[in-house]
Short mmCIF file of the N, C-alpha and C atoms (twelve columns), coordinates in Angstrom:
data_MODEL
# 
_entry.id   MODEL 
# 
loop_
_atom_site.group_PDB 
_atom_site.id 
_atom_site.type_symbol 
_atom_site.label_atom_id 
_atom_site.label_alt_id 
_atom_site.label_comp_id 
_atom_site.label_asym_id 
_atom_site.label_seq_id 
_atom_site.Cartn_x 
_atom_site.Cartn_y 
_atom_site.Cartn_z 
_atom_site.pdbx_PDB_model_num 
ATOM 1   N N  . UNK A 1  0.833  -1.176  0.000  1 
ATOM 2   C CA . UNK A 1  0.000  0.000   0.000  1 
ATOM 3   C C  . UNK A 1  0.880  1.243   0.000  1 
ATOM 4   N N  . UNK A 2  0.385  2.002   -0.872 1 
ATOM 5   C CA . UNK A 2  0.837  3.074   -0.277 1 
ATOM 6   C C  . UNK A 2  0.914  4.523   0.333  1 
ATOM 7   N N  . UNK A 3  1.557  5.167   0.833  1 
ATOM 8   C CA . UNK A 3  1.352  6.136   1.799  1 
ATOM 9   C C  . UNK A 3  0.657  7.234   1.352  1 
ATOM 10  N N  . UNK A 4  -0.223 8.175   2.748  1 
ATOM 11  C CA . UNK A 4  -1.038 9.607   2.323  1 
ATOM 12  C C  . UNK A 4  -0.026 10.633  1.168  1 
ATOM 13  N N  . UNK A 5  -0.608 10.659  0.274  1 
ATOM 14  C CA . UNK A 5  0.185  11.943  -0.829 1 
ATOM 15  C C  . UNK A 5  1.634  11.373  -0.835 1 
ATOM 16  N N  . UNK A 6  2.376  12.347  -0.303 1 
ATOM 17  C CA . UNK A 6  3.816  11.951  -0.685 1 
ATOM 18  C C  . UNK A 6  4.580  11.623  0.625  1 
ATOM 19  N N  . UNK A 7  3.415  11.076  1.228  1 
ATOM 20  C CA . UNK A 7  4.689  10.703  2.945  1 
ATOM 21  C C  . UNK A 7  4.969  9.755   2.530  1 
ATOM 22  N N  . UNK A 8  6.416  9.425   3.182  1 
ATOM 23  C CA . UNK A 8  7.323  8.147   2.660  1 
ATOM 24  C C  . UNK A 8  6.154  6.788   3.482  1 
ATOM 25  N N  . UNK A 9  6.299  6.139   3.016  1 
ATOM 26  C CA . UNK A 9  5.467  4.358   3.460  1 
ATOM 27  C C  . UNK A 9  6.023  3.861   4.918  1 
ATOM 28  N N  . UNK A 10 5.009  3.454   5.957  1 
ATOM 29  C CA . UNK A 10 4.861  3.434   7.159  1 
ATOM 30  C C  . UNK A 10 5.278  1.726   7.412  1 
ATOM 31  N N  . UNK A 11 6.273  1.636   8.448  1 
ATOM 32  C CA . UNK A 11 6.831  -0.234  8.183  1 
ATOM 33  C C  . UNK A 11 6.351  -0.340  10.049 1 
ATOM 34  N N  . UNK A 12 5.229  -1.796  10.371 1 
ATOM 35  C CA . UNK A 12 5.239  -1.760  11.605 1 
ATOM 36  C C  . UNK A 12 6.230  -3.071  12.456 1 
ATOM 37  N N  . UNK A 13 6.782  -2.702  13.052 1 
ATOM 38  C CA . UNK A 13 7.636  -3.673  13.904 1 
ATOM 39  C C  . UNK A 13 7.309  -4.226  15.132 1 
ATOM 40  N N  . UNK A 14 6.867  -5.635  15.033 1 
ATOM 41  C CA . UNK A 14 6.186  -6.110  16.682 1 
ATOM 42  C C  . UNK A 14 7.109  -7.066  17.044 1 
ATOM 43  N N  . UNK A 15 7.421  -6.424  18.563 1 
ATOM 44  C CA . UNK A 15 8.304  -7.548  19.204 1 
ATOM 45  C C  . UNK A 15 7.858  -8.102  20.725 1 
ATOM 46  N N  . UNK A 16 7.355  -9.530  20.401 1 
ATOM 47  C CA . UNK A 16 6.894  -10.506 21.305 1 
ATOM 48  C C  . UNK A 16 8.387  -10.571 22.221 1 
ATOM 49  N N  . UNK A 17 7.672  -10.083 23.330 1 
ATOM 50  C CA . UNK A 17 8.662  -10.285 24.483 1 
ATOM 51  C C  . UNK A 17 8.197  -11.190 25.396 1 
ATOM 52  N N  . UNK A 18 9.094  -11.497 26.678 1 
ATOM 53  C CA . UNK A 18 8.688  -12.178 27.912 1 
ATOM 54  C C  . UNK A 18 7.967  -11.611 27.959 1 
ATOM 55  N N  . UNK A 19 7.700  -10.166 28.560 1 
ATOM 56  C CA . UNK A 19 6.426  -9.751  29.667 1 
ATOM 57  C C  . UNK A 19 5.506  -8.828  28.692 1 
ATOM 58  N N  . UNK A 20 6.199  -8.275  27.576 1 
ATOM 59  C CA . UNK A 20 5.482  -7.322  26.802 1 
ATOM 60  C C  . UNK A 20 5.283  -7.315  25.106 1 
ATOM 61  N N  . UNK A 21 4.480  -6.810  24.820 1 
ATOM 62  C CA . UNK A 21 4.596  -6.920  23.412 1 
ATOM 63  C C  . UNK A 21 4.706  -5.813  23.135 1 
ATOM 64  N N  . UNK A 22 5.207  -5.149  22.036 1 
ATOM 65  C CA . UNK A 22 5.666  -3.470  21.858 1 
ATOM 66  C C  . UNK A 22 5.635  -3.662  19.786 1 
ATOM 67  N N  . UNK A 23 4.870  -2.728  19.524 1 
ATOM 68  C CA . UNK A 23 4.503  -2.035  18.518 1 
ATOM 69  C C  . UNK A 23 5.234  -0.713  17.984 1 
ATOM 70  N N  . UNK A 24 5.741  -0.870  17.090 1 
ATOM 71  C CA . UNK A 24 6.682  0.290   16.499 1 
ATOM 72  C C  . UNK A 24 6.179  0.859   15.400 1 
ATOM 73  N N  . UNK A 25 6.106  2.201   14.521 1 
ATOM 74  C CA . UNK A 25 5.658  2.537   13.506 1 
ATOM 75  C C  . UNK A 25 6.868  3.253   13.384 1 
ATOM 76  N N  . UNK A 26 7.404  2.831   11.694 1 
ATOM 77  C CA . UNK A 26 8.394  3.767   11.351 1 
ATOM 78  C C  . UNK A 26 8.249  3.923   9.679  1 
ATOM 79  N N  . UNK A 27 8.611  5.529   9.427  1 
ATOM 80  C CA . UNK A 27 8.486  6.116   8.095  1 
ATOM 81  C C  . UNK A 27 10.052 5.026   7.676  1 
ATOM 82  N N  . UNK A 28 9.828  5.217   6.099  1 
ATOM 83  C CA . UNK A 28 11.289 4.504   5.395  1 
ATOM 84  C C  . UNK A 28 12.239 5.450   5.649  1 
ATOM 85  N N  . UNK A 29 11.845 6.708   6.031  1 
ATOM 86  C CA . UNK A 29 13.568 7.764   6.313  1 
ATOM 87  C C  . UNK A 29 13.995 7.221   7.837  1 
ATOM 88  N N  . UNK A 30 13.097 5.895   8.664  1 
ATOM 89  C CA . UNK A 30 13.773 6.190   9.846  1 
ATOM 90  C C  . UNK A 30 13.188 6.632   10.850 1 
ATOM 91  N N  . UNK A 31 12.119 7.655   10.697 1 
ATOM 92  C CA . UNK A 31 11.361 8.411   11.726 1 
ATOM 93  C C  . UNK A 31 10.343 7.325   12.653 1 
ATOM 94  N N  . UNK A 32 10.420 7.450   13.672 1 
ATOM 95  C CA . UNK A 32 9.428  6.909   14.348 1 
ATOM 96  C C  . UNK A 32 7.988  7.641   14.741 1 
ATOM 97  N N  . UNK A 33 7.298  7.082   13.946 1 
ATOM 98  C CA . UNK A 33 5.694  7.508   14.245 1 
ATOM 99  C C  . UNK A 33 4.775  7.547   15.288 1 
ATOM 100 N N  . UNK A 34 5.188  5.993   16.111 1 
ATOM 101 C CA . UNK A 34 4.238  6.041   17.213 1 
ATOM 102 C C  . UNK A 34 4.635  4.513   17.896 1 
ATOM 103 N N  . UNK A 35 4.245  4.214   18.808 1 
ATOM 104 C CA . UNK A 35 4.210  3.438   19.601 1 
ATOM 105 C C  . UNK A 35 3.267  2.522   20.656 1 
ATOM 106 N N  . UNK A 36 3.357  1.253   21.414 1 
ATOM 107 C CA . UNK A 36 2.660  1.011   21.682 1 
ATOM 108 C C  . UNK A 36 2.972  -0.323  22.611 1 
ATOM 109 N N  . UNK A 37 2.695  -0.377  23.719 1 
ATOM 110 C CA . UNK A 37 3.211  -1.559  24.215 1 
ATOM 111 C C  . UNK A 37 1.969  -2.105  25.558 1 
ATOM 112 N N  . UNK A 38 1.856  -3.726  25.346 1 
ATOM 113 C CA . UNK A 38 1.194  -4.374  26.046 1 
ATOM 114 C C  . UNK A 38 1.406  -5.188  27.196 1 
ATOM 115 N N  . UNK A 39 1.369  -5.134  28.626 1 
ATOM 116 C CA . UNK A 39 2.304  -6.353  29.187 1 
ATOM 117 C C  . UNK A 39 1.563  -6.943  29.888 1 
ATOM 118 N N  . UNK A 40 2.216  -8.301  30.046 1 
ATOM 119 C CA . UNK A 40 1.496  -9.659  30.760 1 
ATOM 120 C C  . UNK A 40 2.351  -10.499 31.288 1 
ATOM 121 N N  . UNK A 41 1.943  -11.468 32.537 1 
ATOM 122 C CA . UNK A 41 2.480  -11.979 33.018 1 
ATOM 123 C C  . UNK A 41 3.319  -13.151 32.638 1 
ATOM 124 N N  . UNK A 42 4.359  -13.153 33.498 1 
ATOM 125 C CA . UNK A 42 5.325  -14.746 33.338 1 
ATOM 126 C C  . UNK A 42 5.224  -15.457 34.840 1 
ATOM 127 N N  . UNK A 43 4.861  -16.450 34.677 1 
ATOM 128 C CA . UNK A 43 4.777  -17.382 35.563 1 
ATOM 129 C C  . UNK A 43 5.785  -17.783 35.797 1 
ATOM 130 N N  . UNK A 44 6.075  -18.175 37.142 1 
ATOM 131 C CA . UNK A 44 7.498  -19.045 37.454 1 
ATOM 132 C C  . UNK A 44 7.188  -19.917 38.367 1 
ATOM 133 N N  . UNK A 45 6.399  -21.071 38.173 1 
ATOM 134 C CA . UNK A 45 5.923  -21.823 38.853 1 
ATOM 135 C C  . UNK A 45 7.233  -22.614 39.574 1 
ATOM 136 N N  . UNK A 46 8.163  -22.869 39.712 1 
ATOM 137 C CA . UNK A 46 8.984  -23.718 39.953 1 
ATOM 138 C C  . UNK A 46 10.267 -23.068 39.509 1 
ATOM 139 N N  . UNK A 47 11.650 -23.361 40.317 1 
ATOM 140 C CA . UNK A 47 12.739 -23.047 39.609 1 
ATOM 141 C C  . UNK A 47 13.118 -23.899 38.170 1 
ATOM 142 N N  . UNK A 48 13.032 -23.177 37.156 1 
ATOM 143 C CA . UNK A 48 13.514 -23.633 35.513 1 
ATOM 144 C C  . UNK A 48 12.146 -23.376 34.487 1 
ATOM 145 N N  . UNK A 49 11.044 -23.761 35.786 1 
ATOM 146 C CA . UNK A 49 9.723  -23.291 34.729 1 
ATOM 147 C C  . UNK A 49 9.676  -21.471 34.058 1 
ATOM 148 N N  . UNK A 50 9.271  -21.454 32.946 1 
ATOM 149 C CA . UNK A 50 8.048  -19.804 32.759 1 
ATOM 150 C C  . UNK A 50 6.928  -20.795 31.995 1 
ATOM 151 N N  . UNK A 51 6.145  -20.216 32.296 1 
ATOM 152 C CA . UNK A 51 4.723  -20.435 31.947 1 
ATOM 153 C C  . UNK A 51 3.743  -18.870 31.471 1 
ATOM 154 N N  . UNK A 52 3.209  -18.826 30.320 1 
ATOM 155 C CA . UNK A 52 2.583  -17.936 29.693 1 
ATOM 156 C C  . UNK A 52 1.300  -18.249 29.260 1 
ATOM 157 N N  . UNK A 53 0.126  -17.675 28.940 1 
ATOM 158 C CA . UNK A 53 -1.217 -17.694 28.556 1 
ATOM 159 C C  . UNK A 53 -1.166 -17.355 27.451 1 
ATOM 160 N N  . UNK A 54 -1.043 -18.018 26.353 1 
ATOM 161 C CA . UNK A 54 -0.496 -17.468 24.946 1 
ATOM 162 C C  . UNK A 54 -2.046 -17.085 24.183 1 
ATOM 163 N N  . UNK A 55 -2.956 -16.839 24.952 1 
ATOM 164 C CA . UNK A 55 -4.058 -15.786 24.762 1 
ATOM 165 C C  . UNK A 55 -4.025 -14.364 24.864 1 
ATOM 166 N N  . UNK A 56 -3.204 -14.711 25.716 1 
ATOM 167 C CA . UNK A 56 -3.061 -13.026 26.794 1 
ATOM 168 C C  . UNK A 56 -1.886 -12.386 25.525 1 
ATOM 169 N N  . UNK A 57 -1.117 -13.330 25.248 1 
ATOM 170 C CA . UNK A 57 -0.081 -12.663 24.333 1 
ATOM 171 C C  . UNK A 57 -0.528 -12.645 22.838 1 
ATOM 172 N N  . UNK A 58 -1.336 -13.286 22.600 1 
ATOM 173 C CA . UNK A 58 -2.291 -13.154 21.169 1 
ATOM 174 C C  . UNK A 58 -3.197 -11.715 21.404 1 
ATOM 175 N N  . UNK A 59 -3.801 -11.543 22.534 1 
ATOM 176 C CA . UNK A 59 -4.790 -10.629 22.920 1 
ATOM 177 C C  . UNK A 59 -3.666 -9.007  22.625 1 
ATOM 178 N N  . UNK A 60 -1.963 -9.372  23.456 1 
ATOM 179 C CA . UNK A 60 -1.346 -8.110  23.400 1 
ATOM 180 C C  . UNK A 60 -0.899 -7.558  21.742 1 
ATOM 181 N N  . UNK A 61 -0.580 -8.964  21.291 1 
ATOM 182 C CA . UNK A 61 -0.056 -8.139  19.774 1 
ATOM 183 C C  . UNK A 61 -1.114 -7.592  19.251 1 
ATOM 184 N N  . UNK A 62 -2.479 -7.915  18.889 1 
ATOM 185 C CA . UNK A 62 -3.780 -7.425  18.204 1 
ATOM 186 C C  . UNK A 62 -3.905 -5.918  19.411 1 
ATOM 187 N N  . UNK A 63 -3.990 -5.831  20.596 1 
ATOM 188 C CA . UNK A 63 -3.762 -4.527  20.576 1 
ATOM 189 C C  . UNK A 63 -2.751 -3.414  20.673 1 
ATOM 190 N N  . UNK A 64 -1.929 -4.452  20.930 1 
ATOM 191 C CA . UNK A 64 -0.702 -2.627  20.450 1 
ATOM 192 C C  . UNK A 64 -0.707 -2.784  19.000 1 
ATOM 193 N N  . UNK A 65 -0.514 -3.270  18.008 1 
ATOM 194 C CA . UNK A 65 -0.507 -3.208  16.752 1 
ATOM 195 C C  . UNK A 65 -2.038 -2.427  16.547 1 
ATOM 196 N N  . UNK A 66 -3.114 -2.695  16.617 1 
ATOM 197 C CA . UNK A 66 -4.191 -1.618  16.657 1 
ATOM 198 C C  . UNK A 66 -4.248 -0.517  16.932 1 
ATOM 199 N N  . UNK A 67 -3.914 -0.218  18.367 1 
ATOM 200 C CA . UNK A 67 -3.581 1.169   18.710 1 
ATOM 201 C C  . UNK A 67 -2.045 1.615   18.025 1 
ATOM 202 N N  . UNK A 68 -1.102 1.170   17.515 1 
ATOM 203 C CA . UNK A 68 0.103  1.862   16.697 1 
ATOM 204 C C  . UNK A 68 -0.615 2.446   15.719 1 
ATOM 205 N N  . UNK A 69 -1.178 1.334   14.692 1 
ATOM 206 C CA . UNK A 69 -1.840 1.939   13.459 1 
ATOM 207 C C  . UNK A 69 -3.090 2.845   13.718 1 
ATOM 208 N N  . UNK A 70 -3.628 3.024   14.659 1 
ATOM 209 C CA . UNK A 70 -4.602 3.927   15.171 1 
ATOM 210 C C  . UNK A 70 -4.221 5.378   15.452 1 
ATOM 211 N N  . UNK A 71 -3.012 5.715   15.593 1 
ATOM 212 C CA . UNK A 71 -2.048 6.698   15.893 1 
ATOM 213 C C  . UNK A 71 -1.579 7.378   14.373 1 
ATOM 214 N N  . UNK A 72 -1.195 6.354   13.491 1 
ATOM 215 C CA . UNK A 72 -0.726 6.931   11.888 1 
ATOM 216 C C  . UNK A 72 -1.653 7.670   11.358 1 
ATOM 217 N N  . UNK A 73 -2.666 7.318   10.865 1 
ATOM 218 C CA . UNK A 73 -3.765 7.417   10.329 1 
ATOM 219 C C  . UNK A 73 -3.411 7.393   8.965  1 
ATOM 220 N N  . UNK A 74 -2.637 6.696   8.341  1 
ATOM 221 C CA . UNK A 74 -2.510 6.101   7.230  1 
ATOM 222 C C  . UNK A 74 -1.938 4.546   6.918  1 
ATOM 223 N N  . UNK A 75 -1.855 4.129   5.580  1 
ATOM 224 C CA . UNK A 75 -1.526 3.163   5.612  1 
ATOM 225 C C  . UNK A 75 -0.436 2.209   6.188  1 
ATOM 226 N N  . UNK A 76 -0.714 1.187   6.131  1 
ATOM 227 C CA . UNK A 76 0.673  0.532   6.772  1 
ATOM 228 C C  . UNK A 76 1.294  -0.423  5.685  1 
ATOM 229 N N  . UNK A 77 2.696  0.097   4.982  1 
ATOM 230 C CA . UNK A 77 3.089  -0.783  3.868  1 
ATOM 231 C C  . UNK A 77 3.863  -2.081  4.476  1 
ATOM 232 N N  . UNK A 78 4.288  -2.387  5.454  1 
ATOM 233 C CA . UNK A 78 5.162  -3.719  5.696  1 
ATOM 234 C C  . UNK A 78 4.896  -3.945  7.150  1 
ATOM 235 N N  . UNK A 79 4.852  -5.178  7.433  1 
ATOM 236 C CA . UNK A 79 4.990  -5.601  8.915  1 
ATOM 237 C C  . UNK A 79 5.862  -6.868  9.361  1 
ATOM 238 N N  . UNK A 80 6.465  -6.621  10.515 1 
ATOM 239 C CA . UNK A 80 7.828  -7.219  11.142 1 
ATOM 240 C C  . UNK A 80 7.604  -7.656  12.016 1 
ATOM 241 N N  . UNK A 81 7.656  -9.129  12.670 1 
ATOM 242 C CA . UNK A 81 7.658  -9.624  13.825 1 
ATOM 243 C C  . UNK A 81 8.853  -10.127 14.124 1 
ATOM 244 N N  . UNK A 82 8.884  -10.001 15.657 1 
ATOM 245 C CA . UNK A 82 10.019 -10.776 16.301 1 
ATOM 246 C C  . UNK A 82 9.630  -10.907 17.635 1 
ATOM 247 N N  . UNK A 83 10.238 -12.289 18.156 1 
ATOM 248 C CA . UNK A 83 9.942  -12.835 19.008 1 
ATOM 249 C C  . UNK A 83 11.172 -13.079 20.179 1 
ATOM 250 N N  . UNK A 84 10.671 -13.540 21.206 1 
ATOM 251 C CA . UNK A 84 11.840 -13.513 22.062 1 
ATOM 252 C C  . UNK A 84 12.397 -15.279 22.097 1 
ATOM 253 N N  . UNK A 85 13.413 -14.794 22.376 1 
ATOM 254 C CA . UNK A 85 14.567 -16.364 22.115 1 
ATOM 255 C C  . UNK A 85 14.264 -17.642 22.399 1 
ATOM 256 N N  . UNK A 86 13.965 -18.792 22.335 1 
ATOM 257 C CA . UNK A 86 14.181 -19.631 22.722 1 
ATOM 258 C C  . UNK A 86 12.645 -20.182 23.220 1 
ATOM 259 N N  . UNK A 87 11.819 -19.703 22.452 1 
ATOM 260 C CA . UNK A 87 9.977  -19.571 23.249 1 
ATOM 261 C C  . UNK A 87 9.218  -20.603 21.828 1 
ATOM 262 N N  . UNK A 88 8.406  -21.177 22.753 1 
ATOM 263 C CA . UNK A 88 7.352  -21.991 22.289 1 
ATOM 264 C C  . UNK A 88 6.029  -22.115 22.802 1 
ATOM 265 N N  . UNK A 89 5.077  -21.420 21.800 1 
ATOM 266 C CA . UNK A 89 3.675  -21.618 22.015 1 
ATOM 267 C C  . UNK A 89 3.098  -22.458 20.999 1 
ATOM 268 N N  . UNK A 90 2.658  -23.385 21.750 1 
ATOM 269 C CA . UNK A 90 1.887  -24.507 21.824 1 
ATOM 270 C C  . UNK A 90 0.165  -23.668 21.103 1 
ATOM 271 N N  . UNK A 91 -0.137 -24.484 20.224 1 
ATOM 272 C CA . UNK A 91 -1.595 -23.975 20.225 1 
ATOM 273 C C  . UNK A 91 -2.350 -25.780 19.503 1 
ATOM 274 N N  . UNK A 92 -3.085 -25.706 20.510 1 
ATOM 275 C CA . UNK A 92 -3.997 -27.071 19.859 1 
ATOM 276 C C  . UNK A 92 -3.331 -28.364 19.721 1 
# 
């Protein structure tokens, strides 16, 4: 897609963390547009366990990525995920 008139094209960057998920908006010159971050718990049931509700972390990316792009008010040409190291969610 691309951007209002002649603003350079908007790239969003989500990074699944332990406790947070965080939403980035950046123009292609670099500029940062806006931001957005969600946080949730880590369990430590036991020494070696973490334990996560990978709802709660489905629930955080859909809203900081909502509220980032809610902030632009234009299009969003690319999107970037990243995740934190060494993590596995299980679904089904």
């Amino acid at each position: 897609m691309a951007g209002s008139g002649d603003a350079p094209p908007v790239v969003l960057g989500v990074d699944i963390g332990t406790t947070s998920t965080k939403a980035v908006a950046y123009d292609t010159t670099g500029r940062q547009l806006a931001s957005n971050s969600v946080g949730y718990p880590l369990s430590e049931p036991q020494p070696g366990y973490a334990e996560q509700d990978p709802q709660r972390i489905l629930d955080a990316v859909v809203t900081s990525v909502r509220a980032t792009v809610a902030e632009l008010g234009r299009p969003v040409a690319g999107l970037s995920f990243g995740t934190a190291m060494h993590s596995l969610i299980g679904l089904d």
